[in-house]
Amino acid sequence: MRAVVCEGAGGVEVLTIGEIEDPTPAVDEVVINVVAAGVNRADLLQRQGHYPPPPGAPGTIGLEVSGTIAAVGSEVEGWAVGDECCALLAGGGYAEKVVVPAPQVMPVPEGIDLVSAAALPEVVATVWSNVFMTAHLKDGETLLVHGGSSGIGTMAIQLGVAHGARVLCTVGSRDKMDFCTRLGADVAINYKEAEWASVVNEATHKAGADVILDIMGAKYLQDNVKTLAYDGRLVVIGMQGGTKGELDLGRLMSRRGSITGTGLRVRSVVEKGQILAEVVGHVWPLVTAKKVRPIVHRTYPLEAVAQAHQALEESNHIGKILLTI
């Protein structure tokens, strides 16, 4: 089958289309004929040689797909050949077929086309597991989302609003500010034009944010802690701003704050299955009711994978970038 293969590690020039073996399912797995695959920042890191797949995962890039079931393992229940689905992967999505444990496969929400469904698994699982399962965002609380115009950010804004939270976000342009406010954010802050921490404190009358979803890591650590509300929860899911920062423990303790660092890819199949079961139960009804939707910036054919990676690196997009197979 055709798949994206990397000739070494480095820039987009290492991405090529090659032929690899068709996958066969174990007893608890399914094979999916891929229609579309999501492009994520973790994919860029893997291409660069900084984020190898976990043991046992396919070596090819790609953490989420949509498509149809092509084969079913002997112990798998609830799925049949031809069923439409979307799935969260540990790797292998940039290919015509992928094998995946059955608990990591979800039905396509009603009203969502099969290509757009590829924009859902990674962002919804990330937001739900971190903002709701870990940080326990409640109705009436304030959620601060860094990178509000990203795939994760646009989903976090929508789910926060749908659950009665007041949502603030940081973005890098006025166009992105406008988009995020139309999506439901109460306050969108252009971090290139304003000190976002000051704006957050002003917008919350110095009360701060109850939950902060952070993709930046070290660069934002001090200001994140400064903007936490009492009993606030900071969840770090990315390190785009570095891995080591200075932490004011006195400030953190005075606010009774907590900091959690999480990852999705390295979780066990059981853990991923638990997250996705909650997603199907809690988020899919919101998608069906059109209160939440995938935001797709652009699709690229598989052969244009280098352009798709370059577009993500340039960060001018809003929402998700997809590959179509």
mmCIF file of C-alpha atoms in Angstrom:
data_model
loop_
_atom_site.group_PDB
_atom_site.id
_atom_site.type_symbol
_atom_site.label_atom_id
_atom_site.label_comp_id
_atom_site.label_asym_id
_atom_site.label_seq_id
_atom_site.Cartn_x
_atom_site.Cartn_y
_atom_site.Cartn_z
ATOM 1 C CA MET A 1 0.000 0.000 0.000
ATOM 2 C CA ARG A 2 1.025 3.640 -0.430
ATOM 3 C CA ALA A 3 2.232 5.480 2.627
ATOM 4 C CA VAL A 4 4.325 8.477 3.603
ATOM 5 C CA VAL A 5 7.826 7.369 4.520
ATOM 6 C CA CYS A 6 10.642 9.488 5.931
ATOM 7 C CA GLU A 7 14.085 9.216 4.372
ATOM 8 C CA GLY A 8 15.908 10.040 7.566
ATOM 9 C CA ALA A 9 14.939 12.865 9.899
ATOM 10 C CA GLY A 10 14.781 16.554 9.079
ATOM 11 C CA GLY A 11 12.756 19.079 7.110
ATOM 12 C CA VAL A 12 9.785 18.492 4.842
ATOM 13 C CA GLU A 13 12.147 17.270 2.127
ATOM 14 C CA VAL A 14 12.482 13.897 3.925
ATOM 15 C CA LEU A 15 8.786 13.135 3.342
ATOM 16 C CA THR A 16 8.208 10.852 0.354
ATOM 17 C CA ILE A 17 5.499 8.510 -0.887
ATOM 18 C CA GLY A 18 6.540 4.859 -0.805
ATOM 19 C CA GLU A 19 5.188 1.325 -0.624
ATOM 20 C CA ILE A 20 4.929 -0.586 2.677
ATOM 21 C CA GLU A 21 3.328 -3.861 3.722
ATOM 22 C CA ASP A 22 -0.445 -3.971 4.126
ATOM 23 C CA PRO A 23 -1.365 -4.345 7.817
ATOM 24 C CA THR A 24 -3.154 -7.387 9.224
ATOM 25 C CA PRO A 25 -5.181 -7.182 12.429
ATOM 26 C CA ALA A 26 -4.509 -9.050 15.651
ATOM 27 C CA VAL A 27 -7.521 -10.624 17.341
ATOM 28 C CA ASP A 28 -8.431 -7.341 19.095
ATOM 29 C CA GLU A 29 -7.675 -4.962 16.216
ATOM 30 C CA VAL A 30 -9.302 -3.652 13.054
ATOM 31 C CA VAL A 31 -7.854 -2.475 9.759
ATOM 32 C CA ILE A 32 -9.186 0.803 8.361
ATOM 33 C CA ASN A 33 -9.203 1.893 4.728
ATOM 34 C CA VAL A 34 -8.089 5.470 5.300
ATOM 35 C CA VAL A 35 -10.047 8.300 3.687
ATOM 36 C CA ALA A 36 -8.377 11.190 5.530
ATOM 37 C CA ALA A 37 -5.708 11.711 8.180
ATOM 38 C CA GLY A 38 -5.151 14.593 10.575
ATOM 39 C CA VAL A 39 -1.852 16.508 10.579
ATOM 40 C CA ASN A 40 -0.602 17.323 14.077
ATOM 41 C CA ARG A 41 2.406 19.070 15.591
ATOM 42 C CA ALA A 42 3.522 15.738 17.004
ATOM 43 C CA ASP A 43 3.865 14.610 13.376
ATOM 44 C CA LEU A 44 6.318 17.425 12.735
ATOM 45 C CA LEU A 45 8.368 16.371 15.757
ATOM 46 C CA GLN A 46 8.401 12.752 14.609
ATOM 47 C CA ARG A 47 9.547 13.823 11.140
ATOM 48 C CA GLN A 48 12.356 15.820 12.743
ATOM 49 C CA GLY A 49 13.459 12.794 14.784
ATOM 50 C CA HIS A 50 12.351 14.204 18.155
ATOM 51 C CA TYR A 51 9.246 12.097 18.850
ATOM 52 C CA PRO A 52 9.651 8.405 18.005
ATOM 53 C CA PRO A 53 6.541 6.205 18.102
ATOM 54 C CA PRO A 54 5.963 4.162 21.261
ATOM 55 C CA PRO A 55 6.975 0.474 21.269
ATOM 56 C CA GLY A 56 4.754 -1.633 19.039
ATOM 57 C CA ALA A 57 3.288 1.315 17.117
ATOM 58 C CA PRO A 58 3.647 1.649 13.337
ATOM 59 C CA GLY A 59 6.766 3.549 12.356
ATOM 60 C CA THR A 60 4.947 5.740 9.858
ATOM 61 C CA ILE A 61 3.544 9.129 10.861
ATOM 62 C CA GLY A 62 -0.099 9.892 11.663
ATOM 63 C CA LEU A 63 -2.144 9.965 14.889
ATOM 64 C CA GLU A 64 -5.753 10.081 13.651
ATOM 65 C CA VAL A 65 -7.769 8.963 10.644
ATOM 66 C CA SER A 66 -11.240 8.511 9.262
ATOM 67 C CA GLY A 67 -12.318 5.810 6.862
ATOM 68 C CA THR A 68 -14.110 2.478 6.593
ATOM 69 C CA ILE A 69 -13.452 -0.834 8.285
ATOM 70 C CA ALA A 70 -11.499 -3.167 5.963
ATOM 71 C CA ALA A 71 -10.879 -6.140 8.276
ATOM 72 C CA VAL A 72 -11.872 -7.170 11.795
ATOM 73 C CA GLY A 73 -9.954 -9.276 14.313
ATOM 74 C CA SER A 74 -11.605 -12.449 15.554
ATOM 75 C CA GLU A 75 -12.353 -11.097 19.033
ATOM 76 C CA VAL A 76 -13.624 -7.675 17.965
ATOM 77 C CA GLU A 77 -17.303 -6.962 18.534
ATOM 78 C CA GLY A 78 -19.419 -4.085 17.286
ATOM 79 C CA TRP A 79 -17.569 -3.438 14.029
ATOM 80 C CA ALA A 80 -18.089 -4.918 10.570
ATOM 81 C CA VAL A 81 -16.363 -4.514 7.215
ATOM 82 C CA GLY A 82 -17.642 -1.376 5.501
ATOM 83 C CA ASP A 83 -18.561 0.550 8.674
ATOM 84 C CA GLU A 84 -17.572 4.223 8.644
ATOM 85 C CA CYS A 85 -15.368 5.248 11.551
ATOM 86 C CA CYS A 86 -12.689 7.552 12.903
ATOM 87 C CA ALA A 87 -9.823 6.494 15.114
ATOM 88 C CA LEU A 88 -7.088 7.640 17.467
ATOM 89 C CA LEU A 89 -3.731 6.069 16.617
ATOM 90 C CA ALA A 90 -0.286 5.620 18.101
ATOM 91 C CA GLY A 91 1.050 5.993 14.545
ATOM 92 C CA GLY A 92 0.580 4.921 10.944
ATOM 93 C CA GLY A 93 -2.148 7.278 9.749
ATOM 94 C CA TYR A 94 -0.407 8.646 6.653
ATOM 95 C CA ALA A 95 -1.189 5.532 4.637
ATOM 96 C CA GLU A 96 -3.904 3.848 2.601
ATOM 97 C CA LYS A 97 -4.600 1.436 5.463
ATOM 98 C CA VAL A 98 -3.878 1.375 9.174
ATOM 99 C CA VAL A 99 -4.301 -1.197 11.930
ATOM 100 C CA VAL A 100 -5.655 0.016 15.266
ATOM 101 C CA PRO A 101 -6.898 -1.530 18.537
ATOM 102 C CA ALA A 102 -10.692 -1.699 18.486
ATOM 103 C CA PRO A 103 -11.175 0.442 21.661
ATOM 104 C CA GLN A 104 -9.530 3.351 19.804
ATOM 105 C CA VAL A 105 -12.122 3.349 17.021
ATOM 106 C CA MET A 106 -15.243 5.530 17.142
ATOM 107 C CA PRO A 107 -18.320 5.916 14.956
ATOM 108 C CA VAL A 108 -18.551 9.057 12.840
ATOM 109 C CA PRO A 109 -20.900 11.525 14.553
ATOM 110 C CA GLU A 110 -24.207 12.038 12.803
ATOM 111 C CA GLY A 111 -24.079 14.991 10.395
ATOM 112 C CA ILE A 112 -20.287 14.938 9.907
ATOM 113 C CA ASP A 113 -18.836 13.940 6.532
ATOM 114 C CA LEU A 114 -16.212 11.211 6.476
ATOM 115 C CA VAL A 115 -13.291 13.486 5.545
ATOM 116 C CA SER A 116 -14.051 16.055 8.260
ATOM 117 C CA ALA A 117 -14.316 13.239 10.816
ATOM 118 C CA ALA A 118 -10.517 12.872 10.613
ATOM 119 C CA ALA A 119 -10.259 16.268 12.323
ATOM 120 C CA LEU A 120 -11.931 14.986 15.491
ATOM 121 C CA PRO A 121 -10.141 12.113 17.311
ATOM 122 C CA GLU A 122 -6.921 13.768 18.461
ATOM 123 C CA VAL A 123 -8.352 17.165 19.387
ATOM 124 C CA VAL A 124 -11.499 15.879 21.066
ATOM 125 C CA ALA A 125 -9.621 13.212 23.037
ATOM 126 C CA THR A 126 -7.013 15.784 24.082
ATOM 127 C CA VAL A 127 -9.508 18.418 25.179
ATOM 128 C CA TRP A 128 -11.929 16.056 26.880
ATOM 129 C CA SER A 129 -9.257 14.123 28.779
ATOM 130 C CA ASN A 130 -7.452 17.248 29.958
ATOM 131 C CA VAL A 131 -10.068 19.948 30.442
ATOM 132 C CA PHE A 132 -12.855 17.726 31.756
ATOM 133 C CA MET A 133 -11.450 14.401 32.999
ATOM 134 C CA THR A 134 -8.298 15.901 34.548
ATOM 135 C CA ALA A 135 -9.099 19.557 35.318
ATOM 136 C CA HIS A 136 -12.852 19.023 35.871
ATOM 137 C CA LEU A 137 -14.006 22.283 34.293
ATOM 138 C CA LYS A 138 -17.385 23.263 35.727
ATOM 139 C CA ASP A 139 -20.319 25.369 34.607
ATOM 140 C CA GLY A 140 -19.621 29.028 35.405
ATOM 141 C CA GLU A 141 -15.842 28.676 35.619
ATOM 142 C CA THR A 142 -13.296 30.480 33.437
ATOM 143 C CA LEU A 143 -11.213 28.552 30.909
ATOM 144 C CA LEU A 144 -8.078 30.051 29.352
ATOM 145 C CA VAL A 145 -6.980 28.367 26.116
ATOM 146 C CA HIS A 146 -3.552 29.073 24.653
ATOM 147 C CA GLY A 147 -3.386 28.640 20.895
ATOM 148 C CA GLY A 148 -7.094 29.283 20.546
ATOM 149 C CA SER A 149 -7.136 29.068 16.746
ATOM 150 C CA SER A 150 -5.411 25.662 16.556
ATOM 151 C CA GLY A 151 -7.269 22.412 16.157
ATOM 152 C CA ILE A 152 -7.122 21.778 19.888
ATOM 153 C CA GLY A 153 -7.872 25.416 20.664
ATOM 154 C CA THR A 154 -10.983 25.666 18.495
ATOM 155 C CA MET A 155 -12.312 22.453 20.044
ATOM 156 C CA ALA A 156 -11.516 23.621 23.588
ATOM 157 C CA ILE A 157 -13.359 26.893 23.001
ATOM 158 C CA GLN A 158 -16.449 25.103 21.707
ATOM 159 C CA LEU A 159 -16.543 22.488 24.454
ATOM 160 C CA GLY A 160 -15.930 25.092 27.137
ATOM 161 C CA VAL A 161 -18.808 27.226 25.881
ATOM 162 C CA ALA A 162 -21.068 24.177 25.530
ATOM 163 C CA HIS A 163 -20.450 23.352 29.196
ATOM 164 C CA GLY A 164 -21.240 26.832 30.468
ATOM 165 C CA ALA A 165 -17.717 28.147 30.964
ATOM 166 C CA ARG A 166 -16.458 31.628 30.201
ATOM 167 C CA VAL A 167 -13.658 31.157 27.675
ATOM 168 C CA LEU A 168 -10.602 33.337 27.087
ATOM 169 C CA CYS A 169 -7.916 32.505 24.534
ATOM 170 C CA THR A 170 -4.610 33.691 23.144
ATOM 171 C CA VAL A 171 -3.918 33.851 19.406
ATOM 172 C CA GLY A 172 -1.389 35.409 17.027
ATOM 173 C CA SER A 173 -3.435 37.661 14.732
ATOM 174 C CA ARG A 174 -6.545 39.815 14.572
ATOM 175 C CA ASP A 175 -8.180 37.456 12.087
ATOM 176 C CA LYS A 176 -7.731 34.640 14.563
ATOM 177 C CA MET A 177 -9.151 36.841 17.326
ATOM 178 C CA ASP A 178 -12.269 37.452 15.248
ATOM 179 C CA PHE A 179 -12.680 33.771 14.428
ATOM 180 C CA CYS A 180 -12.354 32.664 18.057
ATOM 181 C CA THR A 181 -14.888 35.211 19.286
ATOM 182 C CA ARG A 182 -17.329 34.073 16.595
ATOM 183 C CA LEU A 183 -16.737 30.543 17.825
ATOM 184 C CA GLY A 184 -17.824 31.589 21.302
ATOM 185 C CA ALA A 185 -14.752 32.887 23.137
ATOM 186 C CA ASP A 186 -15.634 35.806 25.416
ATOM 187 C CA VAL A 187 -12.177 37.339 25.119
ATOM 188 C CA ALA A 188 -9.512 36.695 22.461
ATOM 189 C CA ILE A 189 -6.056 38.161 23.075
ATOM 190 C CA ASN A 190 -3.441 38.817 20.402
ATOM 191 C CA TYR A 191 -0.255 37.954 22.277
ATOM 192 C CA LYS A 192 1.766 39.865 19.674
ATOM 193 C CA GLU A 193 0.030 43.128 20.566
ATOM 194 C CA ALA A 194 -0.745 42.812 24.270
ATOM 195 C CA GLU A 195 0.582 41.236 27.464
ATOM 196 C CA TRP A 196 -1.887 38.405 27.636
ATOM 197 C CA ALA A 197 -1.532 37.838 31.385
ATOM 198 C CA SER A 198 -2.497 41.445 32.107
ATOM 199 C CA VAL A 199 -5.513 41.168 29.821
ATOM 200 C CA VAL A 200 -6.625 37.959 31.534
ATOM 201 C CA ASN A 201 -6.386 39.543 34.971
ATOM 202 C CA GLU A 202 -8.254 42.613 33.771
ATOM 203 C CA ALA A 203 -10.976 40.563 32.061
ATOM 204 C CA THR A 204 -11.479 38.432 35.179
ATOM 205 C CA HIS A 205 -11.241 41.391 37.613
ATOM 206 C CA LYS A 206 -8.041 39.782 38.963
ATOM 207 C CA ALA A 207 -9.883 36.555 39.817
ATOM 208 C CA GLY A 208 -7.901 34.606 37.208
ATOM 209 C CA ALA A 209 -8.674 31.480 35.217
ATOM 210 C CA ASP A 210 -9.982 28.330 36.886
ATOM 211 C CA VAL A 211 -8.537 26.084 34.173
ATOM 212 C CA ILE A 212 -5.665 26.854 31.780
ATOM 213 C CA LEU A 213 -4.967 24.600 28.791
ATOM 214 C CA ASP A 214 -1.377 25.318 27.787
ATOM 215 C CA ILE A 215 0.589 24.281 24.700
ATOM 216 C CA MET A 216 3.631 26.481 25.367
ATOM 217 C CA GLY A 217 5.266 25.001 28.460
ATOM 218 C CA ALA A 218 8.252 26.840 29.908
ATOM 219 C CA LYS A 219 7.716 30.175 28.144
ATOM 220 C CA TYR A 220 4.290 30.680 29.686
ATOM 221 C CA LEU A 221 4.825 28.955 33.034
ATOM 222 C CA GLN A 222 5.314 32.039 35.214
ATOM 223 C CA ASP A 223 2.447 34.008 33.676
ATOM 224 C CA ASN A 224 0.170 30.963 33.772
ATOM 225 C CA VAL A 225 0.723 30.637 37.501
ATOM 226 C CA LYS A 226 0.152 34.398 37.939
ATOM 227 C CA THR A 227 -3.220 34.129 36.197
ATOM 228 C CA LEU A 228 -4.532 31.061 38.044
ATOM 229 C CA ALA A 229 -7.653 31.533 40.112
ATOM 230 C CA TYR A 230 -7.902 30.143 43.639
ATOM 231 C CA ASP A 231 -7.970 26.336 43.290
ATOM 232 C CA GLY A 232 -6.977 26.851 39.641
ATOM 233 C CA ARG A 233 -5.749 23.992 37.483
ATOM 234 C CA LEU A 234 -2.998 24.423 34.897
ATOM 235 C CA VAL A 235 -2.764 21.570 32.398
ATOM 236 C CA VAL A 236 0.347 21.560 30.200
ATOM 237 C CA ILE A 237 -0.038 19.543 26.981
ATOM 238 C CA GLY A 238 2.757 21.012 24.849
ATOM 239 C CA MET A 239 6.257 22.434 25.016
ATOM 240 C CA GLN A 240 6.394 24.776 22.037
ATOM 241 C CA GLY A 241 7.939 27.378 24.353
ATOM 242 C CA GLY A 242 10.558 25.115 25.903
ATOM 243 C CA THR A 243 10.861 22.416 28.540
ATOM 244 C CA LYS A 244 12.449 24.146 31.544
ATOM 245 C CA GLY A 245 11.048 27.187 33.311
ATOM 246 C CA GLU A 246 11.120 28.898 36.691
ATOM 247 C CA LEU A 247 8.189 28.105 38.986
ATOM 248 C CA ASP A 248 7.068 30.450 41.759
ATOM 249 C CA LEU A 249 5.961 27.872 44.324
ATOM 250 C CA GLY A 250 4.875 30.581 46.735
ATOM 251 C CA ARG A 251 2.417 31.995 44.207
ATOM 252 C CA LEU A 252 1.191 28.518 43.303
ATOM 253 C CA MET A 253 0.605 27.588 46.927
ATOM 254 C CA SER A 254 -1.029 30.900 47.773
ATOM 255 C CA ARG A 255 -3.604 30.228 45.045
ATOM 256 C CA ARG A 256 -3.946 26.553 46.044
ATOM 257 C CA GLY A 257 -3.131 25.836 42.419
ATOM 258 C CA SER A 258 -2.154 22.618 40.716
ATOM 259 C CA ILE A 259 -0.105 21.852 37.599
ATOM 260 C CA THR A 260 -0.512 18.698 35.544
ATOM 261 C CA GLY A 261 1.560 17.624 32.561
ATOM 262 C CA THR A 262 -0.032 15.051 30.280
ATOM 263 C CA GLY A 263 0.437 13.192 27.009
ATOM 264 C CA LEU A 264 -2.028 11.192 24.944
ATOM 265 C CA ARG A 265 0.046 9.096 22.565
ATOM 266 C CA VAL A 266 1.868 7.080 25.228
ATOM 267 C CA ARG A 267 -1.264 6.106 27.156
ATOM 268 C CA SER A 268 -2.322 2.476 27.163
ATOM 269 C CA VAL A 269 -5.030 1.087 24.902
ATOM 270 C CA VAL A 270 -7.249 0.722 27.967
ATOM 271 C CA GLU A 271 -6.787 4.377 28.933
ATOM 272 C CA LYS A 272 -7.385 5.590 25.386
ATOM 273 C CA GLY A 273 -10.474 3.415 25.178
ATOM 274 C CA GLN A 274 -11.846 4.934 28.374
ATOM 275 C CA ILE A 275 -11.266 8.453 27.052
ATOM 276 C CA LEU A 276 -12.901 7.707 23.702
ATOM 277 C CA ALA A 277 -15.879 6.035 25.353
ATOM 278 C CA GLU A 278 -16.476 9.274 27.267
ATOM 279 C CA VAL A 279 -16.001 11.269 24.061
ATOM 280 C CA VAL A 280 -18.666 9.240 22.264
ATOM 281 C CA GLY A 281 -21.005 9.520 25.246
ATOM 282 C CA HIS A 282 -20.507 13.204 26.061
ATOM 283 C CA VAL A 283 -19.160 14.971 22.977
ATOM 284 C CA TRP A 284 -20.779 13.204 20.029
ATOM 285 C CA PRO A 285 -24.285 14.329 21.127
ATOM 286 C CA LEU A 286 -23.022 17.935 21.087
ATOM 287 C CA VAL A 287 -21.675 17.416 17.568
ATOM 288 C CA THR A 288 -24.985 15.915 16.437
ATOM 289 C CA ALA A 289 -26.802 18.890 17.987
ATOM 290 C CA LYS A 290 -24.449 21.238 16.066
ATOM 291 C CA LYS A 291 -23.156 22.812 19.264
ATOM 292 C CA VAL A 292 -19.644 21.570 18.439
ATOM 293 C CA ARG A 293 -18.065 21.001 15.033
ATOM 294 C CA PRO A 294 -14.694 20.134 13.545
ATOM 295 C CA ILE A 295 -12.889 23.175 12.141
ATOM 296 C CA VAL A 296 -11.029 22.193 8.963
ATOM 297 C CA HIS A 297 -8.653 24.783 7.555
ATOM 298 C CA ARG A 298 -7.638 22.888 4.414
ATOM 299 C CA THR A 299 -7.192 19.425 2.956
ATOM 300 C CA TYR A 300 -4.146 18.279 0.974
ATOM 301 C CA PRO A 301 -3.754 15.096 -1.083
ATOM 302 C CA LEU A 302 -1.328 12.566 0.352
ATOM 303 C CA GLU A 303 1.213 13.480 -2.336
ATOM 304 C CA ALA A 304 1.272 17.044 -0.975
ATOM 305 C CA VAL A 305 2.234 15.979 2.548
ATOM 306 C CA ALA A 306 5.285 18.280 2.505
ATOM 307 C CA GLN A 307 3.069 21.300 1.803
ATOM 308 C CA ALA A 308 0.708 20.228 4.590
ATOM 309 C CA HIS A 309 3.579 20.049 7.087
ATOM 310 C CA GLN A 310 4.900 23.388 5.912
ATOM 311 C CA ALA A 311 1.473 24.992 6.335
ATOM 312 C CA LEU A 312 1.266 23.711 9.903
ATOM 313 C CA GLU A 313 4.757 24.985 10.678
ATOM 314 C CA GLU A 314 3.880 28.459 9.361
ATOM 315 C CA SER A 315 0.951 28.631 11.827
ATOM 316 C CA ASN A 316 -1.273 30.745 9.621
ATOM 317 C CA HIS A 317 -4.056 28.158 9.720
ATOM 318 C CA ILE A 318 -7.241 28.118 11.789
ATOM 319 C CA GLY A 319 -8.393 24.670 12.888
ATOM 320 C CA LYS A 320 -7.145 21.408 11.437
ATOM 321 C CA ILE A 321 -5.093 20.508 8.369
ATOM 322 C CA LEU A 322 -5.974 17.143 6.801
ATOM 323 C CA LEU A 323 -4.500 14.750 4.258
ATOM 324 C CA THR A 324 -6.875 12.939 1.913
ATOM 325 C CA ILE A 325 -5.888 9.493 0.731
#
